[in-house]
mmCIF file of C-alpha atoms in Angstrom:
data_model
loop_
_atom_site.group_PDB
_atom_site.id
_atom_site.type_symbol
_atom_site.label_atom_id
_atom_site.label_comp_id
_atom_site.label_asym_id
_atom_site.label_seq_id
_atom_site.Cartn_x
_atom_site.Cartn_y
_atom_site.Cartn_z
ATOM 1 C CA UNK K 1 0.000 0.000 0.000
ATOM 2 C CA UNK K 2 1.240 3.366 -1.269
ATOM 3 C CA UNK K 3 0.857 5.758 2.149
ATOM 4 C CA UNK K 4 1.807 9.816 2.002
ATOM 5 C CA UNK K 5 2.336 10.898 5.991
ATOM 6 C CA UNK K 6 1.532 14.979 6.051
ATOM 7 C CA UNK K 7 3.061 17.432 8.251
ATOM 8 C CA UNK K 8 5.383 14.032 9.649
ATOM 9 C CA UNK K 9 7.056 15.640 12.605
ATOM 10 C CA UNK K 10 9.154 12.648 14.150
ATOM 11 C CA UNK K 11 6.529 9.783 13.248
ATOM 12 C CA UNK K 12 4.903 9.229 16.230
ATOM 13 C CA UNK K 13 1.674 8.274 14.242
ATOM 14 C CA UNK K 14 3.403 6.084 11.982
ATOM 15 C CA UNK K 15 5.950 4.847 15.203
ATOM 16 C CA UNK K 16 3.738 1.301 14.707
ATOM 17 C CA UNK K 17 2.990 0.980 11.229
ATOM 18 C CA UNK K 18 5.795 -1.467 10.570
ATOM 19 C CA UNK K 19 7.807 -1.543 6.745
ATOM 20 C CA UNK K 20 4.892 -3.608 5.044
ATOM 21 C CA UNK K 21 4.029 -0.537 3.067
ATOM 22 C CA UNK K 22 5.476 2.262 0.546
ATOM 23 C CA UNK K 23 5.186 5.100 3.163
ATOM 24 C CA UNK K 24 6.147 9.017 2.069
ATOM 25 C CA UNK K 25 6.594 11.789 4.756
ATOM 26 C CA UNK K 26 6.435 15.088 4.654
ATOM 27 C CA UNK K 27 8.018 17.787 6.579
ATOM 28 C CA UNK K 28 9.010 21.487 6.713
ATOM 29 C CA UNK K 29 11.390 21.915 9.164
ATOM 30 C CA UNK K 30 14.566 19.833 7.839
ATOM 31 C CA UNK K 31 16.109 19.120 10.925
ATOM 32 C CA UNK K 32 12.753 17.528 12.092
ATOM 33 C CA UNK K 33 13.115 15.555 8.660
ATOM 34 C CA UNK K 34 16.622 14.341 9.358
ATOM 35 C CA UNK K 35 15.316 12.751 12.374
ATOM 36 C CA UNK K 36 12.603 11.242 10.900
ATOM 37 C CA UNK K 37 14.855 9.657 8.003
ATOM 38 C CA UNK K 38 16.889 8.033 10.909
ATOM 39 C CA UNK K 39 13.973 7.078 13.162
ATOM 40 C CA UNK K 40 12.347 5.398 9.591
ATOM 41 C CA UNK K 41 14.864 4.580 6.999
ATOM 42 C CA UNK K 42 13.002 2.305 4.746
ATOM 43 C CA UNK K 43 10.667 5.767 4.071
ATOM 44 C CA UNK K 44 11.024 8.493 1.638
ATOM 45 C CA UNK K 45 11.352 11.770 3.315
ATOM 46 C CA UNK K 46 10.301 15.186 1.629
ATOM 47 C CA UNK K 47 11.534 18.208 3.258
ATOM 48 C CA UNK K 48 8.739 20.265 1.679
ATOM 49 C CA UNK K 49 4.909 22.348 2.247
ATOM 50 C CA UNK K 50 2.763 19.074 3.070
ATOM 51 C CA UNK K 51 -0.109 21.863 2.251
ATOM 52 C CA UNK K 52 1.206 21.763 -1.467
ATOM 53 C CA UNK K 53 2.324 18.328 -2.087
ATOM 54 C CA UNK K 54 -1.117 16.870 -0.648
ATOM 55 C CA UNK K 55 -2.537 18.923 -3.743
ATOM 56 C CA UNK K 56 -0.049 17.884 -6.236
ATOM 57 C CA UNK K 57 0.179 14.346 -5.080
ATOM 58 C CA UNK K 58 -2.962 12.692 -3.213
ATOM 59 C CA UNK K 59 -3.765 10.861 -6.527
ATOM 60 C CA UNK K 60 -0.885 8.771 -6.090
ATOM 61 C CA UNK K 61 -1.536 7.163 -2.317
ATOM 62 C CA UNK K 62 -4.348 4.875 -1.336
ATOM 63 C CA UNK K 63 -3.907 6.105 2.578
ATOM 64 C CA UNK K 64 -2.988 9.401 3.956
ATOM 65 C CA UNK K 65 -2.720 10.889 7.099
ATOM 66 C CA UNK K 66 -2.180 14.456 8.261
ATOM 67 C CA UNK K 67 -1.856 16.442 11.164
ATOM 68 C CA UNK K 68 -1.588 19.587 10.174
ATOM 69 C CA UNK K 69 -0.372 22.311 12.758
ATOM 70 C CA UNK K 70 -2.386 22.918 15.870
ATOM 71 C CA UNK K 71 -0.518 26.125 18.115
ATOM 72 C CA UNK K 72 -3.635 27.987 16.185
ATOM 73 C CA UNK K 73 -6.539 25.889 17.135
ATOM 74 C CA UNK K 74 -5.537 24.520 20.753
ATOM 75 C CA UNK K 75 -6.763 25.873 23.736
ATOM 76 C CA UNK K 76 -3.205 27.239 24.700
ATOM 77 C CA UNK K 77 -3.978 30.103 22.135
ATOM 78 C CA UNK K 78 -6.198 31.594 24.102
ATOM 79 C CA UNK K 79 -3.876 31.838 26.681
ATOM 80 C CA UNK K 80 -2.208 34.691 24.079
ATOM 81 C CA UNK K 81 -4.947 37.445 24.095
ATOM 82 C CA UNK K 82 -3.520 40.030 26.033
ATOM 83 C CA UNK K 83 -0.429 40.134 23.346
ATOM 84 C CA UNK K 84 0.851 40.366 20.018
ATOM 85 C CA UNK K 85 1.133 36.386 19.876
ATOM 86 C CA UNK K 86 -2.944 36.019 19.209
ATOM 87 C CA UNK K 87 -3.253 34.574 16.064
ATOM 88 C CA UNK K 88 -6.137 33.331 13.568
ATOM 89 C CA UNK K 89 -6.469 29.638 12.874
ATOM 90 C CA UNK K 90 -4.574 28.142 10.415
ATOM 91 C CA UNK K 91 -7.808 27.744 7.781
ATOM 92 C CA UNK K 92 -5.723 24.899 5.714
ATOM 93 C CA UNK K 93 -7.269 22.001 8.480
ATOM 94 C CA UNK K 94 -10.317 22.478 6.831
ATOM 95 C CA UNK K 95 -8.481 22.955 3.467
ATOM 96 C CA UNK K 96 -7.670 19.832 3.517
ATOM 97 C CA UNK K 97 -10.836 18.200 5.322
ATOM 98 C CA UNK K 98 -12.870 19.498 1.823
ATOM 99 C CA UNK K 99 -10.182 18.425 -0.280
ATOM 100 C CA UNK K 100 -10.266 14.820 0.401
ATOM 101 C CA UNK K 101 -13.701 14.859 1.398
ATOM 102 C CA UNK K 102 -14.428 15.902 -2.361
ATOM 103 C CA UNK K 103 -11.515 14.161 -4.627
ATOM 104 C CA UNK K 104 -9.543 11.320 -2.676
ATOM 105 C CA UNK K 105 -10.687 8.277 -3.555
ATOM 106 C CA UNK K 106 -8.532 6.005 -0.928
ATOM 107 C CA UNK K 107 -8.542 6.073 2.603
ATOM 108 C CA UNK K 108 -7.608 9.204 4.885
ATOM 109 C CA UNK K 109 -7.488 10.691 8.449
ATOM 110 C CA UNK K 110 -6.709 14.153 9.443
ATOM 111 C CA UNK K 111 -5.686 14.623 12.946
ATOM 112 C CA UNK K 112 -5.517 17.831 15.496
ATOM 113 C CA UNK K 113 -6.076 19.034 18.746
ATOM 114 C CA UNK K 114 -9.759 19.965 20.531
ATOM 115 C CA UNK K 115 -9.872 23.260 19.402
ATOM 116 C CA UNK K 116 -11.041 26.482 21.444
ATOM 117 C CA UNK K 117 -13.918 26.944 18.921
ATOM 118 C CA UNK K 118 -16.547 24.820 17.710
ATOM 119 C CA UNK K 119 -15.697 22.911 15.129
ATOM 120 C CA UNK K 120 -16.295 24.443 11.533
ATOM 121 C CA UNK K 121 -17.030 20.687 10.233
ATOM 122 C CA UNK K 122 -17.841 18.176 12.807
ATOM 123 C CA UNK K 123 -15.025 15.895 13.623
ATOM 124 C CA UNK K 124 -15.848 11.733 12.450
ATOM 125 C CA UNK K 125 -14.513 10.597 15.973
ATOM 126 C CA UNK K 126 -12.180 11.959 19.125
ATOM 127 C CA UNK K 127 -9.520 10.020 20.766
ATOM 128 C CA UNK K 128 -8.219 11.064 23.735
ATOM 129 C CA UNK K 129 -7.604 15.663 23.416
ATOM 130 C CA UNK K 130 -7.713 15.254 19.616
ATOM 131 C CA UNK K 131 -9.997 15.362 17.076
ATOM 132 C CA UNK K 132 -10.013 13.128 13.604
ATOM 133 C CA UNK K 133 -12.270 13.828 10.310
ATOM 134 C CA UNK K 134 -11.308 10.699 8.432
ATOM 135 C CA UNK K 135 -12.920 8.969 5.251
ATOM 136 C CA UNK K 136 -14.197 6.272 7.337
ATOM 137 C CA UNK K 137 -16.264 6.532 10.966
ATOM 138 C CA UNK K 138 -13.474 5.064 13.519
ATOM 139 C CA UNK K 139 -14.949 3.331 17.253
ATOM 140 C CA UNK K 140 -13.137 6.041 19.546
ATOM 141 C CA UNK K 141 -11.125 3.672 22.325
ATOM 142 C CA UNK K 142 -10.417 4.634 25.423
ATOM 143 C CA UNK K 143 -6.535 6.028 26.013
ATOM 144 C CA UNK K 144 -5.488 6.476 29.154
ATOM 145 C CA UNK K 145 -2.548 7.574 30.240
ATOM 146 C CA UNK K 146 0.325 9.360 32.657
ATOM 147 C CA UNK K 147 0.773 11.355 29.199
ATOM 148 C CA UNK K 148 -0.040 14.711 31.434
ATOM 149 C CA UNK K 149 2.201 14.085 34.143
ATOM 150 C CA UNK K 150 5.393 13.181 31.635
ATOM 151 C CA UNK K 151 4.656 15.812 29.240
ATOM 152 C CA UNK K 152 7.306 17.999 30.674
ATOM 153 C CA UNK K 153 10.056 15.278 31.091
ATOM 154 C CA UNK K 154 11.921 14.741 27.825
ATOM 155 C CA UNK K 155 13.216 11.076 28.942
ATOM 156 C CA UNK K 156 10.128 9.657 30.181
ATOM 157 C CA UNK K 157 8.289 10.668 26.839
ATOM 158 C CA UNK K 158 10.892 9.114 24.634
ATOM 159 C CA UNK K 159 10.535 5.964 26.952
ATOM 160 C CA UNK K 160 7.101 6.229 26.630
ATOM 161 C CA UNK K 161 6.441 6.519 23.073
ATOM 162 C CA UNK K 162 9.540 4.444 21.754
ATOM 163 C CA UNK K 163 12.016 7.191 20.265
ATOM 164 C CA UNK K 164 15.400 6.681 20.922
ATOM 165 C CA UNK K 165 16.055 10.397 22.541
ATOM 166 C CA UNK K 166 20.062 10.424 21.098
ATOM 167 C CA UNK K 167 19.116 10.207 17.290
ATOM 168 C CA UNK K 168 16.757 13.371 18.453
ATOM 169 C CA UNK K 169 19.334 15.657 19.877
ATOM 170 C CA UNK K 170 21.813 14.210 17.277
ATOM 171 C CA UNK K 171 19.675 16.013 14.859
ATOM 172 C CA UNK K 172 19.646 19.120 17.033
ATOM 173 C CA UNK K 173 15.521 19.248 17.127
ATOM 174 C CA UNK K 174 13.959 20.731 20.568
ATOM 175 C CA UNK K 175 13.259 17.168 22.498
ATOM 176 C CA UNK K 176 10.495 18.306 24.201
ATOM 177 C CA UNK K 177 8.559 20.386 21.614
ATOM 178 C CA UNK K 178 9.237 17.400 19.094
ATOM 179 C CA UNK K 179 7.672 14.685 21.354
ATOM 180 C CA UNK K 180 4.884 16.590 22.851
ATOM 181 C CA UNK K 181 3.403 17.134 18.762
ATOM 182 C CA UNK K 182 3.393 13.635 17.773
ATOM 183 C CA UNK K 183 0.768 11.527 17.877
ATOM 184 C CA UNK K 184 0.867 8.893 20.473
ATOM 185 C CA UNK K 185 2.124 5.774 18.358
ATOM 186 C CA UNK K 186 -0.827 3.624 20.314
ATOM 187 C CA UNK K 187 -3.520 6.053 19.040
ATOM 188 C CA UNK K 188 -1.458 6.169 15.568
ATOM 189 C CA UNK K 189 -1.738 1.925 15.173
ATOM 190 C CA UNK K 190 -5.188 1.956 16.509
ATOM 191 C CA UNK K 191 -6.696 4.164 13.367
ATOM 192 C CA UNK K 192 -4.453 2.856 11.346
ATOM 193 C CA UNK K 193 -5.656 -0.629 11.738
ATOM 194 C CA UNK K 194 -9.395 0.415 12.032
ATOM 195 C CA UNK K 195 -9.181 2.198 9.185
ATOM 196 C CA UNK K 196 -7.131 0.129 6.503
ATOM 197 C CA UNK K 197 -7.171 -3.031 8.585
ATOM 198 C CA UNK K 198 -4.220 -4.631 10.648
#
């Protein structure tokens, strides 16, 4: 199966996947990218707009998954409206929502936080503080974890989510910003299956 991963980050979504399938990531930041390449070898990393190349490229994957940037959506940006760091949301969530909604044929899930708003298209299923619109309807499960209490402590959420923490600061990415955006690998394997089954 031909997969495109949007917006990658360090993999955490795709952390479970195995190397059964043709998987493509795509990332901005090239340092993140590096790490990915290391963390996942067997995958093809773009260092690239994820925005664009879903547009250029969707025709060519039968399952793809995005999480496109939250800072603009989460509850945390509220905590910005006495200063200049207030910012709109980033419209290209829903972008991409319509886009795939309307022309992708395959199977797809886009993934972000709860946001501060109601939700300008209704979410398919939640999981934990997130929110997926997906091609198919998902059962939400149940995650529970200590995620809260290790969110600040860089070694217990590489322990905790697999990630080996030197090949992170070999690649000189903040540890802690890195692991606290990616998808829990759990919650990553669990749609995955569900959704292309595993």
């Amino acid at each position: 199966m031909k997969i495109l991963n949007l917006y990658a980050g360090i993999g955490g979504n795709r952390k479970l996947w195995g190397d059964d399938h043709d998987i493509t990531a795509v990332e901005l930041n090239p340092k993140i990218a590096e790490c990915y390449q290391k963390l996942f070898p067997n995958d093809t990393v773009i260092v690239g707009d994820a925005h664009e190349y879903l547009r250029q490229h969707f025709r060519e994957f039968d399952f793809i998954w995005a999480s496109p940037p939250c800072p603009t959506h989460s509850v945390l940006q509220m905590s910005h409206y006495y200063d200049e760091n207030l910012k709109y949301p980033d419209m290209t969530l829903y972008q991409e929502i319509i886009w795939l909604k309307t022309f992708f044929k395959g199977k797809w899930v886009i993934e972000n936080v709860k946001p501060y708003y109601k939700p300008l298209i209704e979410p398919s299923f939640e999981i934990d503080r997130h929110y997926f619109w997906s091609s198919d309807f998902v059962f939400g499960c149940q995650y529970n974890d200590n995620y809260t209490k290790i969110m600040d402590n860089i070694k217990a959420m590489a322990s905790k989510y697999g990630f080996d923490l030197s090949v992170l600061k070999a690649c000189k990415v903040d540890c802690r910003l890195v692991l606290r955006n990616c998808v829990k690998p759990e919650i990553g394997k669990y749609i995955f299956e569900q959704l292309i089954g595993g």
